PDB file of C-alpha atoms in Angstrom:
ATOM      1  CA  GLU A 181      -0.867   7.763  22.057  1.00  0.00           C
ATOM      2  CA  ALA A 182      -4.130   5.831  22.171  1.00  0.00           C
ATOM      3  CA  GLY A 183      -5.162   4.086  18.977  1.00  0.00           C
ATOM      4  CA  VAL A 184      -8.626   3.781  17.498  1.00  0.00           C
ATOM      5  CA  THR A 185     -10.907   2.283  20.109  1.00  0.00           C
ATOM      6  CA  GLN A 186     -14.242   0.637  19.575  1.00  0.00           C
ATOM      7  CA  PHE A 187     -16.940  -0.281  22.035  1.00  0.00           C
ATOM      8  CA  PRO A 188     -18.279  -2.807  22.700  1.00  0.00           C
ATOM      9  CA  SER A 189     -15.904  -5.494  21.511  1.00  0.00           C
ATOM     10  CA  HIS A 190     -18.754  -7.988  21.278  1.00  0.00           C
ATOM     11  CA  SER A 191     -22.511  -7.610  21.197  1.00  0.00           C
ATOM     12  CA  VAL A 192     -25.202 -10.268  20.976  1.00  0.00           C
ATOM     13  CA  ILE A 193     -28.725  -8.993  20.397  1.00  0.00           C
ATOM     14  CA  GLU A 194     -32.022 -10.390  19.257  1.00  0.00           C
ATOM     15  CA  LYS A 195     -33.532  -9.674  15.885  1.00  0.00           C
ATOM     16  CA  GLY A 196     -35.570  -6.497  16.055  1.00  0.00           C
ATOM     17  CA  GLN A 197     -33.532  -4.909  18.819  1.00  0.00           C
ATOM     18  CA  THR A 198     -31.395  -1.804  18.534  1.00  0.00           C
ATOM     19  CA  VAL A 199     -27.633  -1.689  18.933  1.00  0.00           C
ATOM     20  CA  THR A 200     -25.276   1.280  18.974  1.00  0.00           C
ATOM     21  CA  LEU A 201     -21.600   0.871  18.214  1.00  0.00           C
ATOM     22  CA  ARG A 202     -19.093   3.493  19.185  1.00  0.00           C
ATOM     23  CA  CYS A 203     -15.761   4.468  17.689  1.00  0.00           C
ATOM     24  CA  ASP A 204     -13.213   6.830  19.184  1.00  0.00           C
ATOM     25  CA  PRO A 205     -10.685   7.774  16.511  1.00  0.00           C
ATOM     26  CA  ILE A 206      -7.147   8.863  17.195  1.00  0.00           C
ATOM     27  CA  SER A 207      -7.249  12.398  18.571  1.00  0.00           C
ATOM     28  CA  GLY A 208      -6.930  14.991  15.818  1.00  0.00           C
ATOM     29  CA  HIS A 209      -7.890  12.665  12.985  1.00  0.00           C
ATOM     30  CA  ASP A 210     -10.454  14.384  10.787  1.00  0.00           C
ATOM     31  CA  ASN A 211     -11.243  11.289   8.718  1.00  0.00           C
ATOM     32  CA  LEU A 212     -13.266   8.490  10.213  1.00  0.00           C
ATOM     33  CA  TYR A 213     -14.400   5.400   8.326  1.00  0.00           C
ATOM     34  CA  TRP A 214     -16.796   2.580   9.130  1.00  0.00           C
ATOM     35  CA  TYR A 215     -16.367  -0.840   7.539  1.00  0.00           C
ATOM     36  CA  ARG A 216     -18.104  -4.163   7.995  1.00  0.00           C
ATOM     37  CA  ARG A 217     -16.958  -7.717   7.468  1.00  0.00           C
ATOM     38  CA  VAL A 218     -19.605 -10.383   7.150  1.00  0.00           C
ATOM     39  CA  MET A 219     -18.270 -13.889   7.783  1.00  0.00           C
ATOM     40  CA  GLY A 220     -16.590 -15.311   4.717  1.00  0.00           C
ATOM     41  CA  LYS A 221     -16.745 -12.046   2.819  1.00  0.00           C
ATOM     42  CA  GLU A 222     -14.428  -9.102   2.298  1.00  0.00           C
ATOM     43  CA  ILE A 223     -14.277  -5.992   4.452  1.00  0.00           C
ATOM     44  CA  LYS A 224     -16.807  -3.588   2.956  1.00  0.00           C
ATOM     45  CA  PHE A 225     -16.857   0.172   3.176  1.00  0.00           C
ATOM     46  CA  LEU A 226     -19.884   1.679   4.885  1.00  0.00           C
ATOM     47  CA  LEU A 227     -19.207   5.385   5.148  1.00  0.00           C
ATOM     48  CA  HIS A 228     -16.662   8.143   5.592  1.00  0.00           C
ATOM     49  CA  PHE A 229     -16.802  11.208   7.822  1.00  0.00           C
ATOM     50  CA  VAL A 230     -14.644  14.264   7.454  1.00  0.00           C
ATOM     51  CA  LYS A 231     -14.951  15.896  10.829  1.00  0.00           C
ATOM     52  CA  GLU A 232     -18.698  15.897  11.518  1.00  0.00           C
ATOM     53  CA  SER A 233     -19.775  15.747   7.855  1.00  0.00           C
ATOM     54  CA  LYS A 234     -20.651  12.603   5.937  1.00  0.00           C
ATOM     55  CA  GLN A 235     -18.306  12.647   2.952  1.00  0.00           C
ATOM     56  CA  ASP A 236     -19.448   9.374   1.432  1.00  0.00           C
ATOM     57  CA  GLU A 237     -22.173   7.065   2.718  1.00  0.00           C
ATOM     58  CA  SER A 238     -22.573   5.007  -0.425  1.00  0.00           C
ATOM     59  CA  GLY A 239     -21.803   1.777   1.414  1.00  0.00           C
ATOM     60  CA  MET A 240     -24.576   1.984   3.995  1.00  0.00           C
ATOM     61  CA  PRO A 241     -26.767  -1.080   3.412  1.00  0.00           C
ATOM     62  CA  ASN A 242     -30.160   0.480   4.093  1.00  0.00           C
ATOM     63  CA  ASN A 243     -31.977   3.003   6.270  1.00  0.00           C
ATOM     64  CA  ARG A 244     -31.800   0.765   9.322  1.00  0.00           C
ATOM     65  CA  PHE A 245     -28.243   1.992   9.704  1.00  0.00           C
ATOM     66  CA  LEU A 246     -27.566   5.473  11.066  1.00  0.00           C
ATOM     67  CA  ALA A 247     -24.119   6.921  11.653  1.00  0.00           C
ATOM     68  CA  GLU A 248     -23.354  10.128  13.465  1.00  0.00           C
ATOM     69  CA  ARG A 249     -20.266  12.053  14.442  1.00  0.00           C
ATOM     70  CA  THR A 250     -21.443  15.010  16.444  1.00  0.00           C
ATOM     71  CA  GLY A 251     -18.677  17.490  17.169  1.00  0.00           C
ATOM     72  CA  GLY A 252     -16.314  15.704  14.852  1.00  0.00           C
ATOM     73  CA  THR A 253     -14.846  13.499  17.557  1.00  0.00           C
ATOM     74  CA  TYR A 254     -16.255  10.057  18.309  1.00  0.00           C
ATOM     75  CA  SER A 255     -18.767   8.370  16.041  1.00  0.00           C
ATOM     76  CA  THR A 256     -21.711   6.058  16.617  1.00  0.00           C
ATOM     77  CA  LEU A 257     -23.286   3.557  14.282  1.00  0.00           C
ATOM     78  CA  LYS A 258     -26.821   2.565  15.202  1.00  0.00           C
ATOM     79  CA  VAL A 259     -28.637  -0.412  13.752  1.00  0.00           C
ATOM     80  CA  GLN A 260     -32.401  -0.261  14.283  1.00  0.00           C
ATOM     81  CA  PRO A 261     -34.047  -2.719  14.041  1.00  0.00           C
ATOM     82  CA  ALA A 262     -31.306  -5.303  13.704  1.00  0.00           C
ATOM     83  CA  GLU A 263     -31.717  -8.212  11.296  1.00  0.00           C
ATOM     84  CA  LEU A 264     -29.889 -11.532  11.163  1.00  0.00           C
ATOM     85  CA  GLU A 265     -27.864 -10.485   8.110  1.00  0.00           C
ATOM     86  CA  ASP A 266     -26.405  -7.557  10.063  1.00  0.00           C
ATOM     87  CA  SER A 267     -24.155  -9.959  11.961  1.00  0.00           C
ATOM     88  CA  GLY A 268     -20.469  -9.381  11.332  1.00  0.00           C
ATOM     89  CA  VAL A 269     -17.470  -7.442  12.531  1.00  0.00           C
ATOM     90  CA  TYR A 270     -17.753  -3.674  12.308  1.00  0.00           C
ATOM     91  CA  PHE A 271     -14.433  -1.874  11.971  1.00  0.00           C
ATOM     92  CA  CYS A 272     -13.699   1.784  12.422  1.00  0.00           C
ATOM     93  CA  ALA A 273     -10.608   3.476  11.027  1.00  0.00           C
ATOM     94  CA  SER A 274      -9.241   7.001  11.132  1.00  0.00           C
ATOM     95  CA  SER A 275      -6.621   9.100   9.407  1.00  0.00           C
ATOM     96  CA  PRO A 276      -5.462  12.684   9.859  1.00  0.00           C
ATOM     97  CA  ARG A 277      -6.142  14.048   6.383  1.00  0.00           C
ATOM     98  CA  ARG A 278      -8.011  13.124   3.219  1.00  0.00           C
ATOM     99  CA  GLY A 279      -5.866  11.088   0.889  1.00  0.00           C
ATOM    100  CA  ASP A 280      -3.601   9.835   3.645  1.00  0.00           C
ATOM    101  CA  THR A 281      -1.845   6.630   2.694  1.00  0.00           C
ATOM    102  CA  GLU A 282      -2.446   4.976   6.027  1.00  0.00           C
ATOM    103  CA  ALA A 283      -5.596   4.538   8.019  1.00  0.00           C
ATOM    104  CA  PHE A 284      -5.463   3.191  11.548  1.00  0.00           C
ATOM    105  CA  PHE A 285      -8.018   0.541  12.379  1.00  0.00           C
ATOM    106  CA  GLY A 286      -9.752  -0.309  15.602  1.00  0.00           C
ATOM    107  CA  GLN A 287     -10.090  -3.910  16.696  1.00  0.00           C
ATOM    108  CA  GLY A 288     -13.694  -4.034  15.640  1.00  0.00           C
ATOM    109  CA  THR A 289     -17.030  -4.826  17.236  1.00  0.00           C
ATOM    110  CA  ARG A 290     -18.316  -8.329  16.655  1.00  0.00           C
ATOM    111  CA  LEU A 291     -22.091  -8.100  16.326  1.00  0.00           C
ATOM    112  CA  THR A 292     -24.203 -11.224  16.468  1.00  0.00           C
ATOM    113  CA  VAL A 293     -27.916 -10.965  15.794  1.00  0.00           C
ATOM    114  CA  VAL A 294     -29.880 -14.025  16.888  1.00  0.00           C
TER     115      VAL A 294
ATOM    116  CA  GLY B 123     -17.675  -1.016  -9.224  1.00  0.00           C
ATOM    117  CA  GLN B 124     -14.399  -2.561  -8.258  1.00  0.00           C
ATOM    118  CA  ASN B 125     -13.291  -6.170  -8.379  1.00  0.00           C
ATOM    119  CA  ILE B 126     -10.335  -7.374  -6.329  1.00  0.00           C
ATOM    120  CA  ASP B 127      -9.052 -10.946  -6.461  1.00  0.00           C
ATOM    121  CA  GLN B 128      -6.518 -12.663  -4.259  1.00  0.00           C
ATOM    122  CA  PRO B 129      -6.012 -16.282  -3.211  1.00  0.00           C
ATOM    123  CA  THR B 130      -7.981 -17.226  -0.124  1.00  0.00           C
ATOM    124  CA  GLU B 131      -5.305 -19.403   1.453  1.00  0.00           C
ATOM    125  CA  MET B 132      -1.576 -20.065   1.180  1.00  0.00           C
ATOM    126  CA  THR B 133       0.900 -22.149   3.124  1.00  0.00           C
ATOM    127  CA  ALA B 134       4.640 -21.522   3.290  1.00  0.00           C
ATOM    128  CA  THR B 135       7.595 -22.772   5.299  1.00  0.00           C
ATOM    129  CA  GLU B 136       9.397 -20.841   7.986  1.00  0.00           C
ATOM    130  CA  GLY B 137      12.455 -19.106   6.538  1.00  0.00           C
ATOM    131  CA  ALA B 138      11.154 -19.247   2.985  1.00  0.00           C
ATOM    132  CA  ILE B 139       9.809 -16.541   0.660  1.00  0.00           C
ATOM    133  CA  VAL B 140       6.157 -16.214  -0.274  1.00  0.00           C
ATOM    134  CA  GLN B 141       4.435 -14.021  -2.850  1.00  0.00           C
ATOM    135  CA  ILE B 142       0.781 -13.093  -2.436  1.00  0.00           C
ATOM    136  CA  ASN B 143      -0.830 -11.834  -5.622  1.00  0.00           C
ATOM    137  CA  CYS B 144      -3.678  -9.403  -6.046  1.00  0.00           C
ATOM    138  CA  THR B 145      -5.448  -8.393  -9.237  1.00  0.00           C
ATOM    139  CA  TYR B 146      -7.969  -5.625  -9.505  1.00  0.00           C
ATOM    140  CA  GLN B 147     -10.315  -3.946 -11.934  1.00  0.00           C
ATOM    141  CA  THR B 148     -11.282  -0.390 -11.173  1.00  0.00           C
ATOM    142  CA  SER B 149     -11.716   3.089 -12.571  1.00  0.00           C
ATOM    143  CA  GLY B 150     -10.097   6.141 -11.100  1.00  0.00           C
ATOM    144  CA  PHE B 151      -7.313   4.143  -9.457  1.00  0.00           C
ATOM    145  CA  ASN B 152      -5.493   6.099  -6.786  1.00  0.00           C
ATOM    146  CA  GLY B 153      -3.368   3.613  -4.909  1.00  0.00           C
ATOM    147  CA  LEU B 154      -3.154   0.085  -3.544  1.00  0.00           C
ATOM    148  CA  PHE B 155      -2.707  -0.957   0.080  1.00  0.00           C
ATOM    149  CA  TRP B 156      -1.617  -4.111   1.787  1.00  0.00           C
ATOM    150  CA  TYR B 157      -2.775  -4.745   5.343  1.00  0.00           C
ATOM    151  CA  GLN B 158      -1.944  -7.546   7.753  1.00  0.00           C
ATOM    152  CA  GLN B 159      -4.597  -8.866  10.087  1.00  0.00           C
ATOM    153  CA  HIS B 160      -4.029 -11.409  12.816  1.00  0.00           C
ATOM    154  CA  ALA B 161      -7.102 -13.297  13.935  1.00  0.00           C
ATOM    155  CA  GLY B 162      -9.295 -11.174  16.179  1.00  0.00           C
ATOM    156  CA  GLU B 163      -7.128  -8.097  15.800  1.00  0.00           C
ATOM    157  CA  ALA B 164      -7.262  -4.852  13.848  1.00  0.00           C
ATOM    158  CA  PRO B 165      -5.853  -4.714  10.318  1.00  0.00           C
ATOM    159  CA  THR B 166      -2.456  -3.027  10.379  1.00  0.00           C
ATOM    160  CA  PHE B 167      -0.934  -1.094   7.518  1.00  0.00           C
ATOM    161  CA  LEU B 168       1.948  -2.713   5.629  1.00  0.00           C
ATOM    162  CA  SER B 169       2.411  -0.785   2.398  1.00  0.00           C
ATOM    163  CA  TYR B 170       0.980   1.632  -0.113  1.00  0.00           C
ATOM    164  CA  ASN B 171       1.794   1.757  -3.832  1.00  0.00           C
ATOM    165  CA  VAL B 172       0.574   4.429  -6.204  1.00  0.00           C
ATOM    166  CA  LEU B 173       3.314   4.268  -8.849  1.00  0.00           C
ATOM    167  CA  ASP B 174       4.543   1.228 -10.756  1.00  0.00           C
ATOM    168  CA  GLY B 175       7.424  -0.644  -9.267  1.00  0.00           C
ATOM    169  CA  LEU B 176       8.670  -2.297  -6.138  1.00  0.00           C
ATOM    170  CA  GLU B 177       8.585  -0.781  -2.662  1.00  0.00           C
ATOM    171  CA  GLU B 178      10.786  -2.523  -0.124  1.00  0.00           C
ATOM    172  CA  LYS B 179      10.351  -2.264   3.625  1.00  0.00           C
ATOM    173  CA  GLY B 180      12.423  -4.698   5.611  1.00  0.00           C
ATOM    174  CA  ARG B 181      11.274  -8.270   5.051  1.00  0.00           C
ATOM    175  CA  PHE B 182       8.186  -7.082   3.194  1.00  0.00           C
ATOM    176  CA  SER B 183       8.058  -5.717  -0.362  1.00  0.00           C
ATOM    177  CA  SER B 184       5.096  -4.671  -2.467  1.00  0.00           C
ATOM    178  CA  PHE B 185       4.932  -4.411  -6.241  1.00  0.00           C
ATOM    179  CA  LEU B 186       2.446  -2.612  -8.471  1.00  0.00           C
ATOM    180  CA  SER B 187       1.725  -2.664 -12.190  1.00  0.00           C
ATOM    181  CA  ARG B 188      -1.098  -0.255 -12.957  1.00  0.00           C
ATOM    182  CA  SER B 189      -1.332  -1.236 -16.615  1.00  0.00           C
ATOM    183  CA  LYS B 190      -1.906  -4.866 -15.633  1.00  0.00           C
ATOM    184  CA  GLY B 191      -4.066  -4.174 -12.589  1.00  0.00           C
ATOM    185  CA  TYR B 192      -1.707  -6.338 -10.577  1.00  0.00           C
ATOM    186  CA  SER B 193       0.129  -6.207  -7.302  1.00  0.00           C
ATOM    187  CA  TYR B 194       1.982  -8.628  -5.106  1.00  0.00           C
ATOM    188  CA  LEU B 195       3.221  -8.682  -1.545  1.00  0.00           C
ATOM    189  CA  LEU B 196       6.518 -10.454  -1.037  1.00  0.00           C
ATOM    190  CA  LEU B 197       7.441 -11.748   2.394  1.00  0.00           C
ATOM    191  CA  LYS B 198      11.008 -12.912   2.933  1.00  0.00           C
ATOM    192  CA  GLU B 199      12.577 -14.949   5.721  1.00  0.00           C
ATOM    193  CA  LEU B 200       9.172 -16.042   6.890  1.00  0.00           C
ATOM    194  CA  GLN B 201       8.572 -16.258  10.607  1.00  0.00           C
ATOM    195  CA  MET B 202       5.828 -18.104  12.450  1.00  0.00           C
ATOM    196  CA  LYS B 203       4.374 -14.754  13.545  1.00  0.00           C
ATOM    197  CA  ASP B 204       3.749 -13.911   9.884  1.00  0.00           C
ATOM    198  CA  SER B 205       0.813 -16.314   9.942  1.00  0.00           C
ATOM    199  CA  ALA B 206      -2.097 -13.929   9.361  1.00  0.00           C
ATOM    200  CA  SER B 207      -4.510 -12.690   6.739  1.00  0.00           C
ATOM    201  CA  TYR B 208      -3.112 -10.286   4.165  1.00  0.00           C
ATOM    202  CA  LEU B 209      -5.601  -7.840   2.736  1.00  0.00           C
ATOM    203  CA  CYS B 210      -5.213  -6.151  -0.618  1.00  0.00           C
ATOM    204  CA  ALA B 211      -7.195  -2.902  -0.880  1.00  0.00           C
ATOM    205  CA  VAL B 212      -7.618  -0.385  -3.678  1.00  0.00           C
ATOM    206  CA  ARG B 213      -8.415   3.296  -3.385  1.00  0.00           C
ATOM    207  CA  ALA B 214     -10.289   4.774  -6.299  1.00  0.00           C
ATOM    208  CA  GLY B 215     -12.967   7.179  -7.340  1.00  0.00           C
ATOM    209  CA  GLY B 216     -13.758  10.757  -6.544  1.00  0.00           C
ATOM    210  CA  TYR B 217     -14.129  10.175  -2.833  1.00  0.00           C
ATOM    211  CA  GLN B 218     -11.084   7.902  -2.796  1.00  0.00           C
ATOM    212  CA  LYS B 219     -13.053   5.084  -1.275  1.00  0.00           C
ATOM    213  CA  VAL B 220     -10.967   2.071  -0.230  1.00  0.00           C
ATOM    214  CA  THR B 221     -12.246  -1.336  -1.336  1.00  0.00           C
ATOM    215  CA  PHE B 222     -10.829  -4.506   0.183  1.00  0.00           C
ATOM    216  CA  GLY B 223     -10.225  -7.924  -1.254  1.00  0.00           C
ATOM    217  CA  ILE B 224     -11.322 -10.945   0.747  1.00  0.00           C
ATOM    218  CA  GLY B 225      -7.833 -11.438   2.133  1.00  0.00           C
ATOM    219  CA  THR B 226      -5.291 -14.238   1.854  1.00  0.00           C
ATOM    220  CA  LYS B 227      -4.886 -16.403   4.922  1.00  0.00           C
ATOM    221  CA  LEU B 228      -1.219 -17.324   5.153  1.00  0.00           C
ATOM    222  CA  GLN B 229      -0.124 -20.201   7.308  1.00  0.00           C
ATOM    223  CA  VAL B 230       3.584 -20.467   8.082  1.00  0.00           C
ATOM    224  CA  ILE B 231       4.647 -23.972   9.020  1.00  0.00           C
ATOM    225  CA  PRO B 232       7.918 -25.123  10.634  1.00  0.00           C
TER     226      PRO B 232
END
């Protein structure tokens, strides 16, 4: 069974550009989470989808970030326009049901804004 | 908000035992996770504690005291491959959001 996959693995963009990150959760997992780790800091929650609905987006930094999960399958996280402080590793995780004790993480997308 | 504290770095010897502590302050506590993350890889699930006490799983054990806001991860018979970051994370609140600590980077030396 394929795990959580994220694309791209690395992205280097200039300040002001737009970047879209993609996450494919494990098939059948209703819950999908986005997290971000800025260098030297802890992994921080961004938002949580249950199927195609945003359950909790309290961690989204600002309105430059837009997450979607059309059809309740894969999800995208768009940053527009990107700023230097957006650099970090963006992780996606999924789990079958709400309250599951284990979430499966992807390997992350390392975003560098220059 | 939630506050999670764990040491940033630890060093231990191959074959030995190491205990990684985690303290937290939160409301609406609903469980504590430990994840292992090797450099450049995805965090992988190690354990989940929701009740007080010790959960043992092979060489790894995790302990929780809810009244003290305290947990530890115990690694026995350390192997070189155990060198990794160990992330303590707490689930709390109505939406059961998971909040991570900064992680403890463990280096196992011969």
